[in-house]
Amino acid sequence: MKDKHLSIRIEQCLALSKASNCPRRKFGALLVDPLRNVVLMDGYNGGPRGGGNLCGGDECLRDTMDIKSGTRVEIGCHHAEMNLICNSAANGVPTNGAWLLVTGEPCMMCAKLIHHSGIERVIIVSGGFAGENGVGYLETHGITVQHTEGPQDPRSL
């Protein structure tokens, strides 16, 4: 993928993250066919489909349970990568051989989904997720991980 196209896809990914209702952090993800340079699917973090605006309906479970950022990732919003992969599966969009752009490093849970879905490259807009992540898992399992510059997570400044 040419640098100019990658730059445009990153802008799309960042714009998509604005659809999230999460009061803590907004993430966006795009699934791209690298040969044709087209977007196959998108996703952003948010509450369960049909379950309200936030992970706890009308409240953020992470806030009400006082969960520290970067920990207990299984509690809270559905992650952008999870939504993207599930949306792909529900709509018959193949993920095998595709590239994933995401506005932060995938957590371990999402890294496992990425690996098993056949995605071959993950392009991470730097400055996102600040907790333990799944980058090492992805690399160990043969997935190319590429970091690129983007807006910084205010927690890490």
mmCIF file with all atom_site columns, N, CA, C and O in Angstrom, residues 10-65:
data_model
loop_
_atom_site.group_PDB
_atom_site.id
_atom_site.type_symbol
_atom_site.label_atom_id
_atom_site.label_alt_id
_atom_site.label_comp_id
_atom_site.label_asym_id
_atom_site.label_entity_id
_atom_site.label_seq_id
_atom_site.pdbx_PDB_ins_code
_atom_site.Cartn_x
_atom_site.Cartn_y
_atom_site.Cartn_z
_atom_site.occupancy
_atom_site.B_iso_or_equiv
_atom_site.pdbx_formal_charge
_atom_site.auth_seq_id
_atom_site.auth_comp_id
_atom_site.auth_asym_id
_atom_site.auth_atom_id
_atom_site.pdbx_PDB_model_num
ATOM 1   N N  . ILE A 1 10 ? -5.598  5.934  7.558  1.00 0.00 ? 10 ILE A N  1
ATOM 2   C CA . ILE A 1 10 ? -5.435  6.311  8.967  1.00 0.00 ? 10 ILE A CA 1
ATOM 3   C C  . ILE A 1 10 ? -6.419  7.424  9.324  1.00 0.00 ? 10 ILE A C  1
ATOM 4   O O  . ILE A 1 10 ? -7.069  7.374  10.378 1.00 0.00 ? 10 ILE A O  1
ATOM 5   N N  . GLU A 1 11 ? -6.550  8.407  8.452  1.00 0.00 ? 11 GLU A N  1
ATOM 6   C CA . GLU A 1 11 ? -7.515  9.484  8.697  1.00 0.00 ? 11 GLU A CA 1
ATOM 7   C C  . GLU A 1 11 ? -8.931  8.928  8.811  1.00 0.00 ? 11 GLU A C  1
ATOM 8   O O  . GLU A 1 11 ? -9.707  9.351  9.674  1.00 0.00 ? 11 GLU A O  1
ATOM 9   N N  . GLN A 1 12 ? -9.275  7.963  7.955  1.00 0.00 ? 12 GLN A N  1
ATOM 10  C CA . GLN A 1 12 ? -10.600 7.342  8.026  1.00 0.00 ? 12 GLN A CA 1
ATOM 11  C C  . GLN A 1 12 ? -10.786 6.605  9.348  1.00 0.00 ? 12 GLN A C  1
ATOM 12  O O  . GLN A 1 12 ? -11.855 6.658  9.961  1.00 0.00 ? 12 GLN A O  1
ATOM 13  N N  . CYS A 1 13 ? -9.756  5.918  9.769  1.00 0.00 ? 13 CYS A N  1
ATOM 14  C CA . CYS A 1 13 ? -9.795  5.150  11.017 1.00 0.00 ? 13 CYS A CA 1
ATOM 15  C C  . CYS A 1 13 ? -9.992  6.092  12.214 1.00 0.00 ? 13 CYS A C  1
ATOM 16  O O  . CYS A 1 13 ? -10.791 5.822  13.102 1.00 0.00 ? 13 CYS A O  1
ATOM 17  N N  . LEU A 1 14 ? -9.267  7.195  12.214 1.00 0.00 ? 14 LEU A N  1
ATOM 18  C CA . LEU A 1 14 ? -9.395  8.175  13.293 1.00 0.00 ? 14 LEU A CA 1
ATOM 19  C C  . LEU A 1 14 ? -10.776 8.819  13.289 1.00 0.00 ? 14 LEU A C  1
ATOM 20  O O  . LEU A 1 14 ? -11.376 9.032  14.351 1.00 0.00 ? 14 LEU A O  1
ATOM 21  N N  . ALA A 1 15 ? -11.301 9.111  12.107 1.00 0.00 ? 15 ALA A N  1
ATOM 22  C CA . ALA A 1 15 ? -12.651 9.674  12.010 1.00 0.00 ? 15 ALA A CA 1
ATOM 23  C C  . ALA A 1 15 ? -13.688 8.673  12.528 1.00 0.00 ? 15 ALA A C  1
ATOM 24  O O  . ALA A 1 15 ? -14.625 9.048  13.240 1.00 0.00 ? 15 ALA A O  1
ATOM 25  N N  . LEU A 1 16 ? -13.508 7.416  12.198 1.00 0.00 ? 16 LEU A N  1
ATOM 26  C CA . LEU A 1 16 ? -14.423 6.372  12.640 1.00 0.00 ? 16 LEU A CA 1
ATOM 27  C C  . LEU A 1 16 ? -14.458 6.261  14.166 1.00 0.00 ? 16 LEU A C  1
ATOM 28  O O  . LEU A 1 16 ? -15.508 6.017  14.758 1.00 0.00 ? 16 LEU A O  1
ATOM 29  N N  . SER A 1 17 ? -13.311 6.460  14.802 1.00 0.00 ? 17 SER A N  1
ATOM 30  C CA . SER A 1 17 ? -13.255 6.349  16.271 1.00 0.00 ? 17 SER A CA 1
ATOM 31  C C  . SER A 1 17 ? -14.191 7.351  16.940 1.00 0.00 ? 17 SER A C  1
ATOM 32  O O  . SER A 1 17 ? -14.652 7.132  18.058 1.00 0.00 ? 17 SER A O  1
ATOM 33  N N  . LYS A 1 18 ? -14.521 8.430  16.254 1.00 0.00 ? 18 LYS A N  1
ATOM 34  C CA . LYS A 1 18 ? -15.415 9.446  16.818 1.00 0.00 ? 18 LYS A CA 1
ATOM 35  C C  . LYS A 1 18 ? -16.837 8.935  16.974 1.00 0.00 ? 18 LYS A C  1
ATOM 36  O O  . LYS A 1 18 ? -17.645 9.549  17.672 1.00 0.00 ? 18 LYS A O  1
ATOM 37  N N  . ALA A 1 19 ? -17.165 7.806  16.354 1.00 0.00 ? 19 ALA A N  1
ATOM 38  C CA . ALA A 1 19 ? -18.505 7.223  16.493 1.00 0.00 ? 19 ALA A CA 1
ATOM 39  C C  . ALA A 1 19 ? -18.694 6.552  17.852 1.00 0.00 ? 19 ALA A C  1
ATOM 40  O O  . ALA A 1 19 ? -19.819 6.286  18.269 1.00 0.00 ? 19 ALA A O  1
ATOM 41  N N  . SER A 1 20 ? -17.602 6.290  18.544 1.00 0.00 ? 20 SER A N  1
ATOM 42  C CA . SER A 1 20 ? -17.678 5.624  19.848 1.00 0.00 ? 20 SER A CA 1
ATOM 43  C C  . SER A 1 20 ? -18.315 6.533  20.891 1.00 0.00 ? 20 SER A C  1
ATOM 44  O O  . SER A 1 20 ? -18.064 7.740  20.916 1.00 0.00 ? 20 SER A O  1
ATOM 45  N N  . ASN A 1 21 ? -19.119 5.932  21.761 1.00 0.00 ? 21 ASN A N  1
ATOM 46  C CA . ASN A 1 21 ? -19.716 6.655  22.883 1.00 0.00 ? 21 ASN A CA 1
ATOM 47  C C  . ASN A 1 21 ? -18.913 6.505  24.172 1.00 0.00 ? 21 ASN A C  1
ATOM 48  O O  . ASN A 1 21 ? -19.301 7.042  25.200 1.00 0.00 ? 21 ASN A O  1
ATOM 49  N N  . CYS A 1 22 ? -17.835 5.754  24.126 1.00 0.00 ? 22 CYS A N  1
ATOM 50  C CA . CYS A 1 22 ? -17.053 5.480  25.331 1.00 0.00 ? 22 CYS A CA 1
ATOM 51  C C  . CYS A 1 22 ? -16.511 6.784  25.920 1.00 0.00 ? 22 CYS A C  1
ATOM 52  O O  . CYS A 1 22 ? -15.863 7.557  25.205 1.00 0.00 ? 22 CYS A O  1
ATOM 53  N N  . PRO A 1 23 ? -16.765 7.025  27.209 1.00 0.00 ? 23 PRO A N  1
ATOM 54  C CA . PRO A 1 23 ? -16.270 8.261  27.825 1.00 0.00 ? 23 PRO A CA 1
ATOM 55  C C  . PRO A 1 23 ? -14.775 8.213  28.146 1.00 0.00 ? 23 PRO A C  1
ATOM 56  O O  . PRO A 1 23 ? -14.176 9.246  28.437 1.00 0.00 ? 23 PRO A O  1
ATOM 57  N N  . ARG A 1 24 ? -14.167 7.044  28.099 1.00 0.00 ? 24 ARG A N  1
ATOM 58  C CA . ARG A 1 24 ? -12.757 6.909  28.466 1.00 0.00 ? 24 ARG A CA 1
ATOM 59  C C  . ARG A 1 24 ? -11.819 7.073  27.280 1.00 0.00 ? 24 ARG A C  1
ATOM 60  O O  . ARG A 1 24 ? -10.849 7.807  27.341 1.00 0.00 ? 24 ARG A O  1
ATOM 61  N N  . ARG A 1 25 ? -12.053 6.340  26.207 1.00 0.00 ? 25 ARG A N  1
ATOM 62  C CA . ARG A 1 25 ? -11.133 6.352  25.069 1.00 0.00 ? 25 ARG A CA 1
ATOM 63  C C  . ARG A 1 25 ? -11.882 5.865  23.845 1.00 0.00 ? 25 ARG A C  1
ATOM 64  O O  . ARG A 1 25 ? -12.695 4.949  23.930 1.00 0.00 ? 25 ARG A O  1
ATOM 65  N N  . LYS A 1 26 ? -11.627 6.455  22.721 1.00 0.00 ? 26 LYS A N  1
ATOM 66  C CA . LYS A 1 26 ? -12.302 6.097  21.480 1.00 0.00 ? 26 LYS A CA 1
ATOM 67  C C  . LYS A 1 26 ? -11.302 5.432  20.531 1.00 0.00 ? 26 LYS A C  1
ATOM 68  O O  . LYS A 1 26 ? -10.218 5.963  20.303 1.00 0.00 ? 26 LYS A O  1
ATOM 69  N N  . PHE A 1 27 ? -11.678 4.266  20.000 1.00 0.00 ? 27 PHE A N  1
ATOM 70  C CA . PHE A 1 27 ? -10.836 3.513  19.083 1.00 0.00 ? 27 PHE A CA 1
ATOM 71  C C  . PHE A 1 27 ? -11.602 3.248  17.796 1.00 0.00 ? 27 PHE A C  1
ATOM 72  O O  . PHE A 1 27 ? -12.799 3.010  17.824 1.00 0.00 ? 27 PHE A O  1
ATOM 73  N N  . GLY A 1 28 ? -10.884 3.262  16.684 1.00 0.00 ? 28 GLY A N  1
ATOM 74  C CA . GLY A 1 28 ? -11.448 2.898  15.401 1.00 0.00 ? 28 GLY A CA 1
ATOM 75  C C  . GLY A 1 28 ? -10.573 1.847  14.743 1.00 0.00 ? 28 GLY A C  1
ATOM 76  O O  . GLY A 1 28 ? -9.368  1.777  15.017 1.00 0.00 ? 28 GLY A O  1
ATOM 77  N N  . ALA A 1 29 ? -11.172 1.036  13.887 1.00 0.00 ? 29 ALA A N  1
ATOM 78  C CA . ALA A 1 29 ? -10.427 -0.010 13.188 1.00 0.00 ? 29 ALA A CA 1
ATOM 79  C C  . ALA A 1 29 ? -10.997 -0.178 11.782 1.00 0.00 ? 29 ALA A C  1
ATOM 80  O O  . ALA A 1 29 ? -12.205 -0.073 11.573 1.00 0.00 ? 29 ALA A O  1
ATOM 81  N N  . LEU A 1 30 ? -10.100 -0.404 10.831 1.00 0.00 ? 30 LEU A N  1
ATOM 82  C CA . LEU A 1 30 ? -10.493 -0.671 9.445  1.00 0.00 ? 30 LEU A CA 1
ATOM 83  C C  . LEU A 1 30 ? -9.847  -1.963 8.979  1.00 0.00 ? 30 LEU A C  1
ATOM 84  O O  . LEU A 1 30 ? -8.671  -2.214 9.259  1.00 0.00 ? 30 LEU A O  1
ATOM 85  N N  . LEU A 1 31 ? -10.597 -2.757 8.248  1.00 0.00 ? 31 LEU A N  1
ATOM 86  C CA . LEU A 1 31 ? -10.084 -3.947 7.580  1.00 0.00 ? 31 LEU A CA 1
ATOM 87  C C  . LEU A 1 31 ? -9.909  -3.569 6.117  1.00 0.00 ? 31 LEU A C  1
ATOM 88  O O  . LEU A 1 31 ? -10.849 -3.091 5.478  1.00 0.00 ? 31 LEU A O  1
ATOM 89  N N  . VAL A 1 32 ? -8.698  -3.765 5.594  1.00 0.00 ? 32 VAL A N  1
ATOM 90  C CA . VAL A 1 32 ? -8.372  -3.306 4.249  1.00 0.00 ? 32 VAL A CA 1
ATOM 91  C C  . VAL A 1 32 ? -7.842  -4.462 3.418  1.00 0.00 ? 32 VAL A C  1
ATOM 92  O O  . VAL A 1 32 ? -7.076  -5.294 3.902  1.00 0.00 ? 32 VAL A O  1
ATOM 93  N N  . ASP A 1 33 ? -8.265  -4.494 2.167  1.00 0.00 ? 33 ASP A N  1
ATOM 94  C CA . ASP A 1 33 ? -7.678  -5.411 1.188  1.00 0.00 ? 33 ASP A CA 1
ATOM 95  C C  . ASP A 1 33 ? -6.438  -4.700 0.645  1.00 0.00 ? 33 ASP A C  1
ATOM 96  O O  . ASP A 1 33 ? -6.565  -3.685 -0.051 1.00 0.00 ? 33 ASP A O  1
ATOM 97  N N  . PRO A 1 34 ? -5.233  -5.205 0.972  1.00 0.00 ? 34 PRO A N  1
ATOM 98  C CA . PRO A 1 34 ? -4.022  -4.484 0.577  1.00 0.00 ? 34 PRO A CA 1
ATOM 99  C C  . PRO A 1 34 ? -3.741  -4.518 -0.925 1.00 0.00 ? 34 PRO A C  1
ATOM 100 O O  . PRO A 1 34 ? -3.028  -3.651 -1.427 1.00 0.00 ? 34 PRO A O  1
ATOM 101 N N  . LEU A 1 35 ? -4.293  -5.468 -1.641 1.00 0.00 ? 35 LEU A N  1
ATOM 102 C CA . LEU A 1 35 ? -4.049  -5.551 -3.083 1.00 0.00 ? 35 LEU A CA 1
ATOM 103 C C  . LEU A 1 35 ? -4.898  -4.559 -3.863 1.00 0.00 ? 35 LEU A C  1
ATOM 104 O O  . LEU A 1 35 ? -4.449  -3.959 -4.836 1.00 0.00 ? 35 LEU A O  1
ATOM 105 N N  . ARG A 1 36 ? -6.149  -4.417 -3.438 1.00 0.00 ? 36 ARG A N  1
ATOM 106 C CA . ARG A 1 36 ? -7.059  -3.504 -4.142 1.00 0.00 ? 36 ARG A CA 1
ATOM 107 C C  . ARG A 1 36 ? -7.188  -2.158 -3.448 1.00 0.00 ? 36 ARG A C  1
ATOM 108 O O  . ARG A 1 36 ? -7.826  -1.251 -3.950 1.00 0.00 ? 36 ARG A O  1
ATOM 109 N N  . ASN A 1 37 ? -6.609  -2.041 -2.235 1.00 0.00 ? 37 ASN A N  1
ATOM 110 C CA . ASN A 1 37 ? -6.653  -0.810 -1.447 1.00 0.00 ? 37 ASN A CA 1
ATOM 111 C C  . ASN A 1 37 ? -8.089  -0.337 -1.220 1.00 0.00 ? 37 ASN A C  1
ATOM 112 O O  . ASN A 1 37 ? -8.427  0.824  -1.444 1.00 0.00 ? 37 ASN A O  1
ATOM 113 N N  . VAL A 1 38 ? -8.945  -1.270 -0.793 1.00 0.00 ? 38 VAL A N  1
ATOM 114 C CA . VAL A 1 38 ? -10.322 -0.926 -0.474 1.00 0.00 ? 38 VAL A CA 1
ATOM 115 C C  . VAL A 1 38 ? -10.631 -1.348 0.963  1.00 0.00 ? 38 VAL A C  1
ATOM 116 O O  . VAL A 1 38 ? -10.071 -2.318 1.479  1.00 0.00 ? 38 VAL A O  1
ATOM 117 N N  . VAL A 1 39 ? -11.519 -0.608 1.589  1.00 0.00 ? 39 VAL A N  1
ATOM 118 C CA . VAL A 1 39 ? -11.963 -0.933 2.938  1.00 0.00 ? 39 VAL A CA 1
ATOM 119 C C  . VAL A 1 39 ? -12.993 -2.049 2.848  1.00 0.00 ? 39 VAL A C  1
ATOM 120 O O  . VAL A 1 39 ? -13.964 -1.956 2.098  1.00 0.00 ? 39 VAL A O  1
ATOM 121 N N  . LEU A 1 40 ? -12.771 -3.114 3.607  1.00 0.00 ? 40 LEU A N  1
ATOM 122 C CA . LEU A 1 40 ? -13.674 -4.264 3.622  1.00 0.00 ? 40 LEU A CA 1
ATOM 123 C C  . LEU A 1 40 ? -14.696 -4.172 4.752  1.00 0.00 ? 40 LEU A C  1
ATOM 124 O O  . LEU A 1 40 ? -15.837 -4.613 4.609  1.00 0.00 ? 40 LEU A O  1
ATOM 125 N N  . MET A 1 41 ? -14.268 -3.630 5.903  1.00 0.00 ? 41 MET A N  1
ATOM 126 C CA . MET A 1 41 ? -15.145 -3.563 7.070  1.00 0.00 ? 41 MET A CA 1
ATOM 127 C C  . MET A 1 41 ? -14.563 -2.541 8.030  1.00 0.00 ? 41 MET A C  1
ATOM 128 O O  . MET A 1 41 ? -13.380 -2.215 7.958  1.00 0.00 ? 41 MET A O  1
ATOM 129 N N  . ASP A 1 42 ? -15.406 -2.051 8.925  1.00 0.00 ? 42 ASP A N  1
ATOM 130 C CA . ASP A 1 42 ? -14.914 -1.133 9.952  1.00 0.00 ? 42 ASP A CA 1
ATOM 131 C C  . ASP A 1 42 ? -15.486 -1.520 11.306 1.00 0.00 ? 42 ASP A C  1
ATOM 132 O O  . ASP A 1 42 ? -16.376 -2.372 11.402 1.00 0.00 ? 42 ASP A O  1
ATOM 133 N N  . GLY A 1 43 ? -14.949 -0.910 12.334 1.00 0.00 ? 43 GLY A N  1
ATOM 134 C CA . GLY A 1 43 ? -15.422 -1.150 13.686 1.00 0.00 ? 43 GLY A CA 1
ATOM 135 C C  . GLY A 1 43 ? -14.914 -0.063 14.609 1.00 0.00 ? 43 GLY A C  1
ATOM 136 O O  . GLY A 1 43 ? -13.919 0.600  14.314 1.00 0.00 ? 43 GLY A O  1
ATOM 137 N N  . TYR A 1 44 ? -15.607 0.125  15.697 1.00 0.00 ? 44 TYR A N  1
ATOM 138 C CA . TYR A 1 44 ? -15.164 1.054  16.740 1.00 0.00 ? 44 TYR A CA 1
ATOM 139 C C  . TYR A 1 44 ? -15.623 0.496  18.074 1.00 0.00 ? 44 TYR A C  1
ATOM 140 O O  . TYR A 1 44 ? -16.490 -0.386 18.140 1.00 0.00 ? 44 TYR A O  1
ATOM 141 N N  . ASN A 1 45 ? -15.030 0.979  19.157 1.00 0.00 ? 45 ASN A N  1
ATOM 142 C CA . ASN A 1 45 ? -15.401 0.450  20.460 1.00 0.00 ? 45 ASN A CA 1
ATOM 143 C C  . ASN A 1 45 ? -16.732 1.044  20.917 1.00 0.00 ? 45 ASN A C  1
ATOM 144 O O  . ASN A 1 45 ? -17.034 2.199  20.651 1.00 0.00 ? 45 ASN A O  1
ATOM 145 N N  . GLY A 1 46 ? -17.517 0.200  21.562 1.00 0.00 ? 46 GLY A N  1
ATOM 146 C CA . GLY A 1 46 ? -18.812 0.658  22.033 1.00 0.00 ? 46 GLY A CA 1
ATOM 147 C C  . GLY A 1 46 ? -19.560 -0.436 22.771 1.00 0.00 ? 46 GLY A C  1
ATOM 148 O O  . GLY A 1 46 ? -19.074 -1.559 22.918 1.00 0.00 ? 46 GLY A O  1
ATOM 149 N N  . GLY A 1 47 ? -20.736 -0.094 23.228 1.00 0.00 ? 47 GLY A N  1
ATOM 150 C CA . GLY A 1 47 ? -21.573 -1.033 23.962 1.00 0.00 ? 47 GLY A CA 1
ATOM 151 C C  . GLY A 1 47 ? -22.108 -2.129 23.055 1.00 0.00 ? 47 GLY A C  1
ATOM 152 O O  . GLY A 1 47 ? -21.975 -2.074 21.826 1.00 0.00 ? 47 GLY A O  1
ATOM 153 N N  . PRO A 1 48 ? -22.719 -3.144 23.650 1.00 0.00 ? 48 PRO A N  1
ATOM 154 C CA . PRO A 1 48 ? -23.246 -4.254 22.859 1.00 0.00 ? 48 PRO A CA 1
ATOM 155 C C  . PRO A 1 48 ? -24.379 -3.799 21.946 1.00 0.00 ? 48 PRO A C  1
ATOM 156 O O  . PRO A 1 48 ? -25.142 -2.890 22.278 1.00 0.00 ? 48 PRO A O  1
ATOM 157 N N  . ARG A 1 49 ? -24.461 -4.427 20.788 1.00 0.00 ? 49 ARG A N  1
ATOM 158 C CA . ARG A 1 49 ? -25.498 -4.100 19.809 1.00 0.00 ? 49 ARG A CA 1
ATOM 159 C C  . ARG A 1 49 ? -26.867 -4.197 20.480 1.00 0.00 ? 49 ARG A C  1
ATOM 160 O O  . ARG A 1 49 ? -27.222 -5.199 21.075 1.00 0.00 ? 49 ARG A O  1
ATOM 161 N N  . GLY A 1 50 ? -27.635 -3.119 20.402 1.00 0.00 ? 50 GLY A N  1
ATOM 162 C CA . GLY A 1 50 ? -28.983 -3.090 20.971 1.00 0.00 ? 50 GLY A CA 1
ATOM 163 C C  . GLY A 1 50 ? -29.021 -3.009 22.486 1.00 0.00 ? 50 GLY A C  1
ATOM 164 O O  . GLY A 1 50 ? -30.074 -3.152 23.085 1.00 0.00 ? 50 GLY A O  1
ATOM 165 N N  . GLY A 1 51 ? -27.870 -2.748 23.107 1.00 0.00 ? 51 GLY A N  1
ATOM 166 C CA . GLY A 1 51 ? -27.819 -2.767 24.570 1.00 0.00 ? 51 GLY A CA 1
ATOM 167 C C  . GLY A 1 51 ? -27.627 -1.427 25.230 1.00 0.00 ? 51 GLY A C  1
ATOM 168 O O  . GLY A 1 51 ? -27.237 -1.353 26.387 1.00 0.00 ? 51 GLY A O  1
ATOM 169 N N  . GLY A 1 52 ? -27.845 -0.341 24.526 1.00 0.00 ? 52 GLY A N  1
ATOM 170 C CA . GLY A 1 52 ? -27.647 0.989  25.103 1.00 0.00 ? 52 GLY A CA 1
ATOM 171 C C  . GLY A 1 52 ? -26.407 1.649  24.545 1.00 0.00 ? 52 GLY A C  1
ATOM 172 O O  . GLY A 1 52 ? -25.682 1.074  23.735 1.00 0.00 ? 52 GLY A O  1
ATOM 173 N N  . ASN A 1 53 ? -26.160 2.861  24.978 1.00 0.00 ? 53 ASN A N  1
ATOM 174 C CA . ASN A 1 53 ? -25.039 3.636  24.467 1.00 0.00 ? 53 ASN A CA 1
ATOM 175 C C  . ASN A 1 53 ? -23.685 3.206  25.014 1.00 0.00 ? 53 ASN A C  1
ATOM 176 O O  . ASN A 1 53 ? -22.667 3.403  24.368 1.00 0.00 ? 53 ASN A O  1
ATOM 177 N N  . LEU A 1 54 ? -23.665 2.657  26.212 1.00 0.00 ? 54 LEU A N  1
ATOM 178 C CA . LEU A 1 54 ? -22.402 2.305  26.857 1.00 0.00 ? 54 LEU A CA 1
ATOM 179 C C  . LEU A 1 54 ? -22.386 0.827  27.242 1.00 0.00 ? 54 LEU A C  1
ATOM 180 O O  . LEU A 1 54 ? -23.404 0.138  27.136 1.00 0.00 ? 54 LEU A O  1
ATOM 181 N N  . CYS A 1 55 ? -21.250 0.359  27.717 1.00 0.00 ? 55 CYS A N  1
ATOM 182 C CA . CYS A 1 55 ? -21.099 -1.065 28.037 1.00 0.00 ? 55 CYS A CA 1
ATOM 183 C C  . CYS A 1 55 ? -22.064 -1.540 29.118 1.00 0.00 ? 55 CYS A C  1
ATOM 184 O O  . CYS A 1 55 ? -22.438 -2.704 29.138 1.00 0.00 ? 55 CYS A O  1
ATOM 185 N N  . GLY A 1 56 ? -22.478 -0.657 29.987 1.00 0.00 ? 56 GLY A N  1
ATOM 186 C CA . GLY A 1 56 ? -23.431 -1.001 31.032 1.00 0.00 ? 56 GLY A CA 1
ATOM 187 C C  . GLY A 1 56 ? -24.810 -0.439 30.755 1.00 0.00 ? 56 GLY A C  1
ATOM 188 O O  . GLY A 1 56 ? -25.563 -0.141 31.677 1.00 0.00 ? 56 GLY A O  1
ATOM 189 N N  . GLY A 1 57 ? -25.152 -0.279 29.494 1.00 0.00 ? 57 GLY A N  1
ATOM 190 C CA . GLY A 1 57 ? -26.439 0.308  29.107 1.00 0.00 ? 57 GLY A CA 1
ATOM 191 C C  . GLY A 1 57 ? -26.308 1.820  29.045 1.00 0.00 ? 57 GLY A C  1
ATOM 192 O O  . GLY A 1 57 ? -25.949 2.371  28.022 1.00 0.00 ? 57 GLY A O  1
ATOM 193 N N  . ASP A 1 58 ? -26.556 2.461  30.189 1.00 0.00 ? 58 ASP A N  1
ATOM 194 C CA . ASP A 1 58 ? -26.431 3.917  30.256 1.00 0.00 ? 58 ASP A CA 1
ATOM 195 C C  . ASP A 1 58 ? -25.260 4.365  31.112 1.00 0.00 ? 58 ASP A C  1
ATOM 196 O O  . ASP A 1 58 ? -25.134 5.549  31.417 1.00 0.00 ? 58 ASP A O  1
ATOM 197 N N  . GLU A 1 59 ? -24.427 3.421  31.529 1.00 0.00 ? 59 GLU A N  1
ATOM 198 C CA . GLU A 1 59 ? -23.268 3.775  32.349 1.00 0.00 ? 59 GLU A CA 1
ATOM 199 C C  . GLU A 1 59 ? -22.040 2.994  31.907 1.00 0.00 ? 59 GLU A C  1
ATOM 200 O O  . GLU A 1 59 ? -22.149 1.922  31.319 1.00 0.00 ? 59 GLU A O  1
ATOM 201 N N  . CYS A 1 60 ? -20.894 3.562  32.183 1.00 0.00 ? 60 CYS A N  1
ATOM 202 C CA . CYS A 1 60 ? -19.628 2.901  31.879 1.00 0.00 ? 60 CYS A CA 1
ATOM 203 C C  . CYS A 1 60 ? -19.290 1.964  33.038 1.00 0.00 ? 60 CYS A C  1
ATOM 204 O O  . CYS A 1 60 ? -19.064 2.423  34.169 1.00 0.00 ? 60 CYS A O  1
ATOM 205 N N  . LEU A 1 61 ? -19.289 0.665  32.766 1.00 0.00 ? 61 LEU A N  1
ATOM 206 C CA . LEU A 1 61 ? -18.985 -0.313 33.818 1.00 0.00 ? 61 LEU A CA 1
ATOM 207 C C  . LEU A 1 61 ? -17.583 -0.115 34.397 1.00 0.00 ? 61 LEU A C  1
ATOM 208 O O  . LEU A 1 61 ? -17.356 -0.323 35.581 1.00 0.00 ? 61 LEU A O  1
ATOM 209 N N  . ARG A 1 62 ? -16.654 0.285  33.568 1.00 0.00 ? 62 ARG A N  1
ATOM 210 C CA . ARG A 1 62 ? -15.284 0.491  34.034 1.00 0.00 ? 62 ARG A CA 1
ATOM 211 C C  . ARG A 1 62 ? -15.231 1.638  35.048 1.00 0.00 ? 62 ARG A C  1
ATOM 212 O O  . ARG A 1 62 ? -14.480 1.577  36.010 1.00 0.00 ? 62 ARG A O  1
ATOM 213 N N  . ASP A 1 63 ? -16.046 2.659  34.828 1.00 0.00 ? 63 ASP A N  1
ATOM 214 C CA . ASP A 1 63 ? -16.103 3.767  35.785 1.00 0.00 ? 63 ASP A CA 1
ATOM 215 C C  . ASP A 1 63 ? -16.819 3.345  37.063 1.00 0.00 ? 63 ASP A C  1
ATOM 216 O O  . ASP A 1 63 ? -16.341 3.599  38.162 1.00 0.00 ? 63 ASP A O  1
ATOM 217 N N  . THR A 1 64 ? -17.974 2.694  36.925 1.00 0.00 ? 64 THR A N  1
ATOM 218 C CA . THR A 1 64 ? -18.744 2.327  38.118 1.00 0.00 ? 64 THR A CA 1
ATOM 219 C C  . THR A 1 64 ? -18.035 1.266  38.950 1.00 0.00 ? 64 THR A C  1
ATOM 220 O O  . THR A 1 64 ? -18.214 1.220  40.161 1.00 0.00 ? 64 THR A O  1
ATOM 221 N N  . MET A 1 65 ? -17.208 0.435  38.297 1.00 0.00 ? 65 MET A N  1
ATOM 222 C CA . MET A 1 65 ? -16.466 -0.598 39.025 1.00 0.00 ? 65 MET A CA 1
ATOM 223 C C  . MET A 1 65 ? -15.051 -0.126 39.395 1.00 0.00 ? 65 MET A C  1
ATOM 224 O O  . MET A 1 65 ? -14.285 -0.880 39.963 1.00 0.00 ? 65 MET A O  1
#
